[in-house]
mmCIF file of C-alpha atoms and ligand atoms in Angstrom:
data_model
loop_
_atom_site.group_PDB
_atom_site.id
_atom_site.type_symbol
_atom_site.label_atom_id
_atom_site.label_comp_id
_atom_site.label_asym_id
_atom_site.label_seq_id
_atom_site.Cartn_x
_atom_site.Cartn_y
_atom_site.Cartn_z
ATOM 1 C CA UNK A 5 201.844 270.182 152.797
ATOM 2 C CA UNK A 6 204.767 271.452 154.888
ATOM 3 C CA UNK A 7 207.364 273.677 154.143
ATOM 4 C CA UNK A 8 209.538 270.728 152.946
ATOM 5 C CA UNK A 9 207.212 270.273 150.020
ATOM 6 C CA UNK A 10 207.226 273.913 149.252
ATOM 7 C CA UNK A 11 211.115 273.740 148.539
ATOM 8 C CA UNK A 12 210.961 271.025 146.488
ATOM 9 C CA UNK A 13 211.509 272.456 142.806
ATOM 10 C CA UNK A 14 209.232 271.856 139.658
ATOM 11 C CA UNK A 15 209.912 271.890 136.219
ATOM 12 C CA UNK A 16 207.343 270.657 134.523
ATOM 13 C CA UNK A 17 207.448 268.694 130.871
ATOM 14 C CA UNK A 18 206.422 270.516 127.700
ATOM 15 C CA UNK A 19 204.326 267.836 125.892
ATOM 16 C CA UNK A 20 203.155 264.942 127.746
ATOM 17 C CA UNK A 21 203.818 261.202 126.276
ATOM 18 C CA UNK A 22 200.500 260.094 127.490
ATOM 19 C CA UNK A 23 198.508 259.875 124.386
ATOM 20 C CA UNK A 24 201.218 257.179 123.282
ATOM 21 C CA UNK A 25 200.388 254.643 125.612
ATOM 22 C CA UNK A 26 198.120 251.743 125.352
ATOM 23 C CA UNK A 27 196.647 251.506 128.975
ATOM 24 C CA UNK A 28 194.461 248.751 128.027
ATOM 25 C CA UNK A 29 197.431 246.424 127.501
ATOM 26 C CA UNK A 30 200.216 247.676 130.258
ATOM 27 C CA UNK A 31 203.568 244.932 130.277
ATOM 28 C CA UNK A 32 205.473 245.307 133.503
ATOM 29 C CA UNK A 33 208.022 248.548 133.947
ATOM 30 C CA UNK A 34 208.398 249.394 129.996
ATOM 31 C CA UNK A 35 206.843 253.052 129.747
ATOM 32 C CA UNK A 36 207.616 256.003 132.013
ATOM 33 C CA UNK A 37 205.381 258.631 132.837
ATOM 34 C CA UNK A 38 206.013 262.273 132.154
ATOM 35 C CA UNK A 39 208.155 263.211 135.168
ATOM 36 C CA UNK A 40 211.001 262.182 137.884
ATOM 37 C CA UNK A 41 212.303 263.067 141.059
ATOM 38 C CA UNK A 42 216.337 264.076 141.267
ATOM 39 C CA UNK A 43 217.377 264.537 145.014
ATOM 40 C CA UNK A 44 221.388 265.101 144.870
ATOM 41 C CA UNK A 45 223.451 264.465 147.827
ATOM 42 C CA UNK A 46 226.773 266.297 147.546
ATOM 43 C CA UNK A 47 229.173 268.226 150.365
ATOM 44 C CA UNK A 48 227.812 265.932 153.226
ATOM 45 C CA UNK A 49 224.128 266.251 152.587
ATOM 46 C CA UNK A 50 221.093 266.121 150.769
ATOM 47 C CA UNK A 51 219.938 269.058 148.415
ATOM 48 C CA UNK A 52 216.617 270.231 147.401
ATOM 49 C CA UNK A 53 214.983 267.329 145.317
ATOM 50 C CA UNK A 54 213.875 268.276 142.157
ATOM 51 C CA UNK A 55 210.699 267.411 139.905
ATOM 52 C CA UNK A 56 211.979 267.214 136.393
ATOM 53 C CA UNK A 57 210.705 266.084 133.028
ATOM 54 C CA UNK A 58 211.719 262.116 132.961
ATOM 55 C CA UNK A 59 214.983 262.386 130.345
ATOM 56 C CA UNK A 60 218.839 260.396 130.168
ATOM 57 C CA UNK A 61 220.825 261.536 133.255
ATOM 58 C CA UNK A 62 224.799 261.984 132.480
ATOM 59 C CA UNK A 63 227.590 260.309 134.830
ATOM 60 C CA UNK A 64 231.278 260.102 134.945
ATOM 61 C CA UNK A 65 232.921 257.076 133.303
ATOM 62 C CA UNK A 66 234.267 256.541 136.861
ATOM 63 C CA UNK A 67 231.163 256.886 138.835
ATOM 64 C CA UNK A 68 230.917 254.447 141.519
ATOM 65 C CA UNK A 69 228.473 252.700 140.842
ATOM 66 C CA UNK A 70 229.836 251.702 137.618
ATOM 67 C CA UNK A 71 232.410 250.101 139.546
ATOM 68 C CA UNK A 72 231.573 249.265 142.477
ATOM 69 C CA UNK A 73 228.085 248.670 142.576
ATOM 70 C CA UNK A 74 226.762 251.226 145.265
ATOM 71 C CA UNK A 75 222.672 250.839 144.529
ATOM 72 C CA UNK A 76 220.186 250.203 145.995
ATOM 73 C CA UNK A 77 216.294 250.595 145.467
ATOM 74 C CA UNK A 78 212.463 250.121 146.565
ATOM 75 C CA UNK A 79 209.700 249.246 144.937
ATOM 76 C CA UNK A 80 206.199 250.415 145.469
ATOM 77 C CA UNK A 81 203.097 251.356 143.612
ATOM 78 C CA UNK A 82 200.295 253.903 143.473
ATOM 79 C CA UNK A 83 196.332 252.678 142.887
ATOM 80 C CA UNK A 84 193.620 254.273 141.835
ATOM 81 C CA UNK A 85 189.761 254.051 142.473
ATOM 82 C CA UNK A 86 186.699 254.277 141.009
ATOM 83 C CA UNK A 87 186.666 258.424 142.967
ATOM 84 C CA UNK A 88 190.125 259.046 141.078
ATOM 85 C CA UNK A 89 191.294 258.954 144.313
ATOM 86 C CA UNK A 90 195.067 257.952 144.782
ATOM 87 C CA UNK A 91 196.340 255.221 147.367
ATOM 88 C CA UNK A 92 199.946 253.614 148.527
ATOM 89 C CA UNK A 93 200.561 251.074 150.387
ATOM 90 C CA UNK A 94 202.361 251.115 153.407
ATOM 91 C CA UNK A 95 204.816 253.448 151.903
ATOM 92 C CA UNK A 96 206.699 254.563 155.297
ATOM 93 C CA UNK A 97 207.900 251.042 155.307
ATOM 94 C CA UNK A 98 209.175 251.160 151.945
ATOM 95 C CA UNK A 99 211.385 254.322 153.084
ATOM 96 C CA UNK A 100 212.234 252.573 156.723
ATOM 97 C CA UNK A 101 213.582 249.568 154.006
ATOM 98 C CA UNK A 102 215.126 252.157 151.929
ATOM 99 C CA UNK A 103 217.028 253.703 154.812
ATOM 100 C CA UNK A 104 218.320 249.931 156.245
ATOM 101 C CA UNK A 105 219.734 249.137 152.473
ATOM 102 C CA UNK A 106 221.377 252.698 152.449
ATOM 103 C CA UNK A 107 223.377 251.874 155.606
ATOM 104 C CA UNK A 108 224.366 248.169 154.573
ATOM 105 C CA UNK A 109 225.775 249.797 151.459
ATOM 106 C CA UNK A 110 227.396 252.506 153.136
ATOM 107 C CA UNK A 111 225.014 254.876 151.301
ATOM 108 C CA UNK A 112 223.672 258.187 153.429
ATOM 109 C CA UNK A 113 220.631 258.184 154.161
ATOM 110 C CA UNK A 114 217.021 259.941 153.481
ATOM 111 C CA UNK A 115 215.162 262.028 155.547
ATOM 112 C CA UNK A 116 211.808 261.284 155.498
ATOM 113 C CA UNK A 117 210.324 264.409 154.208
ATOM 114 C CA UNK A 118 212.398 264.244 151.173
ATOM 115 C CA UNK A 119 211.128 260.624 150.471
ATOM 116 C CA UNK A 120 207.308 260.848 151.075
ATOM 117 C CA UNK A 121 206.607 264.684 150.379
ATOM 118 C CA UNK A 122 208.792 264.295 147.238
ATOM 119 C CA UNK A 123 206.817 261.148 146.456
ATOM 120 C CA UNK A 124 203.586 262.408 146.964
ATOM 121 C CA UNK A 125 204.415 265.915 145.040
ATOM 122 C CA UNK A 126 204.977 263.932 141.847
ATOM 123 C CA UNK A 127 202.401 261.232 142.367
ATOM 124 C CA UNK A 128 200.254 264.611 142.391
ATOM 125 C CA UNK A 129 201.603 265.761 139.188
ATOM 126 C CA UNK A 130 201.641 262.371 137.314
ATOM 127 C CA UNK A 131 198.584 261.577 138.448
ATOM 128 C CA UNK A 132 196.475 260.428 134.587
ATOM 129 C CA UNK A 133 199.431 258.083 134.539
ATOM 130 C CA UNK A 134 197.809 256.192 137.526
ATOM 131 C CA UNK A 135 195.987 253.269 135.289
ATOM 132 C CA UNK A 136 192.236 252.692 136.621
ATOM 133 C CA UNK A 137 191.838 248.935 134.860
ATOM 134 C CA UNK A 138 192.271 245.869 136.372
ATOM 135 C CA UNK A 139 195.260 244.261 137.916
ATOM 136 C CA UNK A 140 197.092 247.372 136.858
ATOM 137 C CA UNK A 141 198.771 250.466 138.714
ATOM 138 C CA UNK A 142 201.742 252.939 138.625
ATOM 139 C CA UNK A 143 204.952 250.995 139.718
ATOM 140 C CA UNK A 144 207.451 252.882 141.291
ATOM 141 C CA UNK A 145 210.836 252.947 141.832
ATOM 142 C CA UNK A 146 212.629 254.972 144.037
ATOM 143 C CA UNK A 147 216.365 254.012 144.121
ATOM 144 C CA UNK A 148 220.025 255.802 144.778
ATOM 145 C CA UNK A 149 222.971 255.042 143.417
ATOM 146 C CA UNK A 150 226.719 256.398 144.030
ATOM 147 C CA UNK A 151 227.189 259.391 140.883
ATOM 148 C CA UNK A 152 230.625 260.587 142.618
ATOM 149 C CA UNK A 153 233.649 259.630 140.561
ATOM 150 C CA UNK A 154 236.711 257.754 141.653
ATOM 151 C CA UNK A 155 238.617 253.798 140.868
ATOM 152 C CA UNK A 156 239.468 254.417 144.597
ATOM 153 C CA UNK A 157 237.240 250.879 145.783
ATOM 154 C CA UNK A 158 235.780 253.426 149.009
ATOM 155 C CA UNK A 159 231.953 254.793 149.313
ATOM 156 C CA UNK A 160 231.263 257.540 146.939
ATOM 157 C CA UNK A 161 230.990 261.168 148.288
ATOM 158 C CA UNK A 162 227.636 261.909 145.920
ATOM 159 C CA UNK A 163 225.029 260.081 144.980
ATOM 160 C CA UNK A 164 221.702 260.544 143.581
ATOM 161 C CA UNK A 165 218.218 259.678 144.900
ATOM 162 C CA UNK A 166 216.078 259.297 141.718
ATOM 163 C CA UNK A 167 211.882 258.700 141.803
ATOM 164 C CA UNK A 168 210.855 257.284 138.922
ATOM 165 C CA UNK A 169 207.694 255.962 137.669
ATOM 166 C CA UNK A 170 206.068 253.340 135.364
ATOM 167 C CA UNK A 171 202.077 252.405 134.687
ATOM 168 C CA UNK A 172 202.342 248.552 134.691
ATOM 169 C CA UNK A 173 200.371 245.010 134.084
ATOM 170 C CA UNK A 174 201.644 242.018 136.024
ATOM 171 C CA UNK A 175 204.218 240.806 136.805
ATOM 172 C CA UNK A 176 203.968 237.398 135.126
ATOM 173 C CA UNK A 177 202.211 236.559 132.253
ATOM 174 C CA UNK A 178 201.052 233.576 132.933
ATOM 175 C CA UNK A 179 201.770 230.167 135.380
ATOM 176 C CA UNK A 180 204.817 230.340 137.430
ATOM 177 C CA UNK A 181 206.998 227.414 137.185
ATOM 178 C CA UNK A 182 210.029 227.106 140.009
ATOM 179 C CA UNK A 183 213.229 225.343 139.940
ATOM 180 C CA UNK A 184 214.566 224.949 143.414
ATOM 181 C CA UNK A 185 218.204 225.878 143.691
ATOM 182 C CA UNK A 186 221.039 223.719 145.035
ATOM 183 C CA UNK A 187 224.487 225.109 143.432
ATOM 184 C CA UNK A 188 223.901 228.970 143.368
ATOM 185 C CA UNK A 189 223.006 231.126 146.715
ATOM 186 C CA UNK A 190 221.672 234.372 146.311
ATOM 187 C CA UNK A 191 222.487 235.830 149.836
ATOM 188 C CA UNK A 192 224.633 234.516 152.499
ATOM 189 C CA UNK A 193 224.621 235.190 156.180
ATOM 190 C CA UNK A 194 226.912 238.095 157.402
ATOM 191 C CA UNK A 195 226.013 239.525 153.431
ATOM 192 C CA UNK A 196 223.281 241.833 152.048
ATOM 193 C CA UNK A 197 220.245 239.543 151.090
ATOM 194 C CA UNK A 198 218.148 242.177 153.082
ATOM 195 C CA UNK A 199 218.622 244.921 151.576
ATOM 196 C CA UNK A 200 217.364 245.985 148.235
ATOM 197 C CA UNK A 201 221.015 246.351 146.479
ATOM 198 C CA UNK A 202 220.998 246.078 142.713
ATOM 199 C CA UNK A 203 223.899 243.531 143.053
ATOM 200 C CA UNK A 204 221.376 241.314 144.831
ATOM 201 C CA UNK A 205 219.089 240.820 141.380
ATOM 202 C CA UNK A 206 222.478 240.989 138.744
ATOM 203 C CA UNK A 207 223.753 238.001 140.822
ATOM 204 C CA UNK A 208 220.455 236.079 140.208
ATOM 205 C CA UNK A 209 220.061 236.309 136.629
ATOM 206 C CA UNK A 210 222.966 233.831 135.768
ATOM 207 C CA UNK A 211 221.367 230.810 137.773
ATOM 208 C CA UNK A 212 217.515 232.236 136.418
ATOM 209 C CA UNK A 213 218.630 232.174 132.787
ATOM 210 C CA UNK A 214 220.027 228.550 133.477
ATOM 211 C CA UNK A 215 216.465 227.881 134.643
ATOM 212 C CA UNK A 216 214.530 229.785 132.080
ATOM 213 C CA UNK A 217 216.561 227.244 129.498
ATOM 214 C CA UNK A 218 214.989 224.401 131.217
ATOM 215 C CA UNK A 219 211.628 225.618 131.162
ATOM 216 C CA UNK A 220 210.857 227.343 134.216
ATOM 217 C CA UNK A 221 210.482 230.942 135.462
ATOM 218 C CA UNK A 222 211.738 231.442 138.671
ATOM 219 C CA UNK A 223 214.296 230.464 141.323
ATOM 220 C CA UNK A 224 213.380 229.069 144.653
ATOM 221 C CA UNK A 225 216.519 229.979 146.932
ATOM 222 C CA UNK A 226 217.436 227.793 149.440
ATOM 223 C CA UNK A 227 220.046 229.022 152.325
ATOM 224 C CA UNK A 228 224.065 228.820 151.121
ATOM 225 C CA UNK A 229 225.290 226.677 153.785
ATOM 226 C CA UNK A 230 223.088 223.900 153.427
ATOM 227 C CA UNK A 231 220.640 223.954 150.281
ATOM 228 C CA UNK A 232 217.765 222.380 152.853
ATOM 229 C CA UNK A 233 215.902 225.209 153.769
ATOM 230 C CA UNK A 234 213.744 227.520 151.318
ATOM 231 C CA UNK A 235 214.013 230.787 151.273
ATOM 232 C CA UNK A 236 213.013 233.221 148.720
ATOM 233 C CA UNK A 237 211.181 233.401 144.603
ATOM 234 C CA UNK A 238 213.236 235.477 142.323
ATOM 235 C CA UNK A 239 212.145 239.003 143.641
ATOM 236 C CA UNK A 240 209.100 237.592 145.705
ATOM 237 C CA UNK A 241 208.887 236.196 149.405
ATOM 238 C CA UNK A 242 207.540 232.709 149.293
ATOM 239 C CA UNK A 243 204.594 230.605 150.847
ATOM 240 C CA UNK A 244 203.466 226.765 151.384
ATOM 241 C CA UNK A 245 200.378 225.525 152.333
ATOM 242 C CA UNK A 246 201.120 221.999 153.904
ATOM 243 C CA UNK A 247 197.544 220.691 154.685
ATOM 244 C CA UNK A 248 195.553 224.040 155.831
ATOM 245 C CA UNK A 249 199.030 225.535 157.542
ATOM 246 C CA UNK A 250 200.106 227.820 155.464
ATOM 247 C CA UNK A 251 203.991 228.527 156.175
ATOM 248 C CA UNK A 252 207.127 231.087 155.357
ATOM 249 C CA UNK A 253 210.520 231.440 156.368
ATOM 250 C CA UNK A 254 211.766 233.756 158.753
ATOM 251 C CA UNK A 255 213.734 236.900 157.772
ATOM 252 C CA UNK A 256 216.975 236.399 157.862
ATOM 253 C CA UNK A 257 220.104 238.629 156.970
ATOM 254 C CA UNK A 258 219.657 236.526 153.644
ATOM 255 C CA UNK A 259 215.919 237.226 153.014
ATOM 256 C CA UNK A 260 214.402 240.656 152.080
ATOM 257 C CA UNK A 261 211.918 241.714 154.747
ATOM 258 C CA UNK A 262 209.099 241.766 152.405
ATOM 259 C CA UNK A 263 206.257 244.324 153.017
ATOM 260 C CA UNK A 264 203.624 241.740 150.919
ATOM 261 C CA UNK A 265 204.703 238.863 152.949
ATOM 262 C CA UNK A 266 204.595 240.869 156.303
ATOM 263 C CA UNK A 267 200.962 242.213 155.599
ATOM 264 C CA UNK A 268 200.027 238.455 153.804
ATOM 265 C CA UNK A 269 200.573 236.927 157.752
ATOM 266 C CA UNK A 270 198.562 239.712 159.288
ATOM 267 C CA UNK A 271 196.141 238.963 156.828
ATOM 268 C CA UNK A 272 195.560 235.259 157.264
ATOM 269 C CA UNK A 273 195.467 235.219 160.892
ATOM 270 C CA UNK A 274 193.007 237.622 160.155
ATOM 271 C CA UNK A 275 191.088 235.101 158.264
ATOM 272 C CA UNK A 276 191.363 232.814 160.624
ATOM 273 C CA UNK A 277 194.531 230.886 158.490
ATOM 274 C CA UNK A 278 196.874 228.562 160.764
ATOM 275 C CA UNK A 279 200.343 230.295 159.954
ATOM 276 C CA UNK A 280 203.789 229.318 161.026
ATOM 277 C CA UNK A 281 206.877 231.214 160.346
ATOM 278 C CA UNK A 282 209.377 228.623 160.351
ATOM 279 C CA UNK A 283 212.109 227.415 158.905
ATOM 280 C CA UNK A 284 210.460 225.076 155.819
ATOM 281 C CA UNK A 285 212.788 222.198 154.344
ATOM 282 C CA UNK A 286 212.793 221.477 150.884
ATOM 283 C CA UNK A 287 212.314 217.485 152.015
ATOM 284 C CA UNK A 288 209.412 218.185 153.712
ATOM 285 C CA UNK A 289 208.061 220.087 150.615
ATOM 286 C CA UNK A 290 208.883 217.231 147.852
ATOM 287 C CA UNK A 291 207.397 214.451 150.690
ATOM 288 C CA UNK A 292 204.503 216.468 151.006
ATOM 289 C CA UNK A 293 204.326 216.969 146.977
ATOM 290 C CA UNK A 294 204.568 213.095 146.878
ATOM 291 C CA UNK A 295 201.727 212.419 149.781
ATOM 292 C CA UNK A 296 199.317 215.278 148.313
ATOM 293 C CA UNK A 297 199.809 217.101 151.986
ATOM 294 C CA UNK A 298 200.839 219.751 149.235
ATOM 295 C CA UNK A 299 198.015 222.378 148.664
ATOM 296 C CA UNK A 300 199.205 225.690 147.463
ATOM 297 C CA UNK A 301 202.917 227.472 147.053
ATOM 298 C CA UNK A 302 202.957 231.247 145.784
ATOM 299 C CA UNK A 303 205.663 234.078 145.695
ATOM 300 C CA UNK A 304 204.493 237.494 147.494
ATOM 301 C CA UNK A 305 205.631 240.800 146.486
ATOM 302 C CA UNK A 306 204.790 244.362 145.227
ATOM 303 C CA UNK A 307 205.299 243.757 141.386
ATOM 304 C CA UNK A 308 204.079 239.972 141.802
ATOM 305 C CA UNK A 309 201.371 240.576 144.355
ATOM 306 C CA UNK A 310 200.509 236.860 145.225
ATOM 307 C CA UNK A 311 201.445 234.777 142.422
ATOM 308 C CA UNK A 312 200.399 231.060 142.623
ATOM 309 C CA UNK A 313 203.187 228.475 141.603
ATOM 310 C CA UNK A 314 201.984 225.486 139.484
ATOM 311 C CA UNK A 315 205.156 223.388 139.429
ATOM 312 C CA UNK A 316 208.182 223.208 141.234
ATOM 313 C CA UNK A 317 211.385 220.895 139.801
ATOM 314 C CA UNK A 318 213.922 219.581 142.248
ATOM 315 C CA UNK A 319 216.429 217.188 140.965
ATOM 316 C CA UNK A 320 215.043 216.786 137.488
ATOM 317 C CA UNK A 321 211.760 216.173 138.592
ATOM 318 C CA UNK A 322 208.560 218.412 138.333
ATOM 319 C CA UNK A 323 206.166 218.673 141.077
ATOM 320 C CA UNK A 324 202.687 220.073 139.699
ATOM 321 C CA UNK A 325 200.753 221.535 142.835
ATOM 322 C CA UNK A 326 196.664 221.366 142.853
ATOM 323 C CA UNK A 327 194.523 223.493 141.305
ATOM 324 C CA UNK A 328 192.012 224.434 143.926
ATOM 325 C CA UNK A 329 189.108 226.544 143.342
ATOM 326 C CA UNK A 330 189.108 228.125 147.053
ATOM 327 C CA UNK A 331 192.772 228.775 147.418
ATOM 328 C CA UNK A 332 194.704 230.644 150.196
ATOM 329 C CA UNK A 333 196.340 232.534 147.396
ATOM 330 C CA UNK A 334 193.047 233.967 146.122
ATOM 331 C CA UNK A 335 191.719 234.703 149.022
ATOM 332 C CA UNK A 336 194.575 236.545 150.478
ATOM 333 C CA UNK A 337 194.997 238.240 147.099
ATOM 334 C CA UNK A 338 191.618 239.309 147.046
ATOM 335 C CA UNK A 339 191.739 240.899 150.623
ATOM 336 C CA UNK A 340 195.066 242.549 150.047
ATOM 337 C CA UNK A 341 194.442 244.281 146.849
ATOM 338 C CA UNK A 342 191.104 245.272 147.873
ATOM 339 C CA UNK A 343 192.659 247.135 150.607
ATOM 340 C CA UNK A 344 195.363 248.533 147.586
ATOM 341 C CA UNK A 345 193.085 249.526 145.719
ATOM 342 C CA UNK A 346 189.785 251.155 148.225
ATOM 343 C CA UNK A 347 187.588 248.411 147.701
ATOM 344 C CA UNK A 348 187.070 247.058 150.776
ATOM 345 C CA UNK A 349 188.042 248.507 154.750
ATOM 346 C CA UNK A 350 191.519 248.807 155.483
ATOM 347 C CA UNK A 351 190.818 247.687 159.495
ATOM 348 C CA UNK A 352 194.709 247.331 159.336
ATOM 349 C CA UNK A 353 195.319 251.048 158.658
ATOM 350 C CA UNK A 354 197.702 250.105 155.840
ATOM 351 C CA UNK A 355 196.348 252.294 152.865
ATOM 352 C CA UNK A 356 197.552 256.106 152.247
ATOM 353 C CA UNK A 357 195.623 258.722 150.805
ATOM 354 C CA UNK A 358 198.054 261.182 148.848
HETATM 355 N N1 PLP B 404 212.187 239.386 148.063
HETATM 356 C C1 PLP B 404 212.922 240.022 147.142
HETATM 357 C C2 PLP B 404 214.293 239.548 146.860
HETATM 358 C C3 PLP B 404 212.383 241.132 146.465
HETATM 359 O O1 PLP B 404 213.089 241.767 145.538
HETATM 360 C C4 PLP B 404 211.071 241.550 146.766
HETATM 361 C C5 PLP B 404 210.490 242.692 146.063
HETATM 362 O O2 PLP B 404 210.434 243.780 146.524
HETATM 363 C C6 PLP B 404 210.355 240.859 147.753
HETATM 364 C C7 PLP B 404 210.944 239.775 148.375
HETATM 365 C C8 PLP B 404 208.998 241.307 148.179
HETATM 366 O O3 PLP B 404 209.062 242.470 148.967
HETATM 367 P P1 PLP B 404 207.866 243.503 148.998
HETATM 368 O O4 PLP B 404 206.657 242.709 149.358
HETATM 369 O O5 PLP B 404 208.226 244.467 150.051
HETATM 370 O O6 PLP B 404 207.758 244.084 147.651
HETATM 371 C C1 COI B 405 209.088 244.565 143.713
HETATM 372 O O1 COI B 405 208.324 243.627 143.965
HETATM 373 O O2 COI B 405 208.739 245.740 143.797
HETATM 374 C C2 COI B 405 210.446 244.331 143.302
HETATM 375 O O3 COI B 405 211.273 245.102 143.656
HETATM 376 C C3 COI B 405 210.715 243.259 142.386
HETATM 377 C C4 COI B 405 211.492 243.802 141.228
HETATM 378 C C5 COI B 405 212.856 243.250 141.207
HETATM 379 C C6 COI B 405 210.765 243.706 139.946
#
């Protein structure tokens, strides 16, 4: 460790909560682990971040980001292996990401140092809180938000960077079932469907609850202008396997630049997968639903990993995709979180050691 680290304070908390949690049966984000970084920025820069016991913070009424919104976040996650030795995943592009949302939302941004060595300091402290059984791992969320005070609708002049963590199961609980959208857009171009701004996901849950009444889980996005072309899951980047091609979208200032999806691509070329990055119309997806050209659709992300879709509805109809025994999903699944979590070579170079 650098100076950097050396600066960054400690306080560490009296009891730990540890012995109240069931690690055998982790849900998805619900329990925090003992501690969280605090990294104020105030006067034009970024103080000393701060390891504190994980507690309430306290804000002005007026805070901006009541108000106005000013958030954004990342989300990333810590595994464990059989050595008790600690691994993240491509984290530098998690804080390159972090940094492009800060300067779409005219938030400052984070020097590096302050990110990773402030990340790694309390991954080191919180370390038992790392869970070792299956499917599961320490989620965590960095994020900042605007804490300075003001109804004047400008950027804040403080904010706070906040690391905080949470041992977690999966994402979903069981199939995922997709509506595809035509009336609501999540992102439009010109807007901020790259960047990971809160206002992104509070503008989704509207059109997902309407969804969730009808039985399904999950949102397919399709672009505003047009409703043709699909774009994004929910919070996952989405695949289709047409025949043995197995397609996304391209990124777009309306689609998050997912790290899964990124590494998913390297990964099936790697396997020797035909890929396309394309633009993929929903026609083309309900013909090839109806001519059984259809193989395999999944969302990709950190929280969802690669989560297989069993039915998508479009136009009050349900599409129910195959279930095949040697799918693309598993396979790339497999390979990625074997990499995550030090079970297989990393020939990539992908995996971190803290
Ligand atoms: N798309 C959206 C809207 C997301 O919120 C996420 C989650 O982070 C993703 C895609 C997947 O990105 P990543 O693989 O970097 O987690
Ligand atoms: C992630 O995959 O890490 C996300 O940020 C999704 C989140 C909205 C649960």
């Amino acid at each position: 460790m650098n100076s950097t680290a050396q600066k960054i304070l400690v306080e560490k908390a009296k009891t730990s909560k540890i012995n109240q949690v069931d690690f055998d049966n982790l849900s998805f984000g619900s329990v925090f682990s003992d501690h969280m970084l605090v990294c104020d920025y105030r006067n034009g820069a970024w103080e000393t971040p701060k390891i504190m016991p994980y507690q309430p913070i306290s804000l002005e009424p007026s805070a901006k980001i009541f108000h106005y919104g000013q958030s954004i976040f990342e989300g990333m996650k810590a595994y464990k292996d059989g050595n008790n030795d600690i691994f993240l995943f491509r984290p530098l592009d998690n804080f390159k990401r972090l940094n492009i949302s800060a300067k779409r939302m005219a938030i400052p941004e984070l020097p590096e140092a302050y990110f990773m060595e402030g990340l790694t300091t309390l991954l080191e402290l919180d370390k038992d809180w790392i869970p070792q059984t299956a499917g599961s791992s320490l989620y965590i969320r960095p994020f900042i938000f605007a804490s300075g005070k003001g109804f004047h609708a400008s950027p804040a002049d403080e904010y706070k960077f906040i690391i905080a963590t949470a041992p977690s199961g999966s994402y979903f609980a069981g199939k995922v079932q997709v509506l595809i959208e035509e009336t609501y857009s999540r992102s439009a171009n010109g807007g901020v469907g790259f960047a990971k701004a809160g206002g992104n996901y509070a503008g989704q849950f509207y059109p997902t609850q309407l969804a969730v009444k009808k039985g399904y889980n999950q949102v397919i996005w399709t672009d505003d202008n047009t409703h043709e072309y699909i774009e994004e899951a929910g919070a996952m980047n989405i695949f289709v396997r047409i025949g043995d091609t197995l397609m996304t979208g391209p990124t777009s200032d309306r689609i998050l630049d997912g790290i899964t999806r990124k590494s998913i691509l390297e990964i099936a070329k790697d396997e020797g997968i035909a890929t396309e990055v394309r633009k993929i119309t929903v026609t083309e997806v309900v013909e090839a639903a109806k001519n059984g050209t259809l193989k395999e659709m999944f969302g990709a992300g950190t929280a969802a990993v690669v989560s297989p879709i069993s039915t998508f509805g479009y136009r009050n109809t349900d599409y129910d995709l195959p279930e095949l025994s040697d799918s693309y999903a598993s396979r790339l699944k497999k390979r990625i979180t074997d990499i995550q979590y030090n079970r297989a070579e990393d020939p990539f170079g992908w995996r971190f050691k803290v």
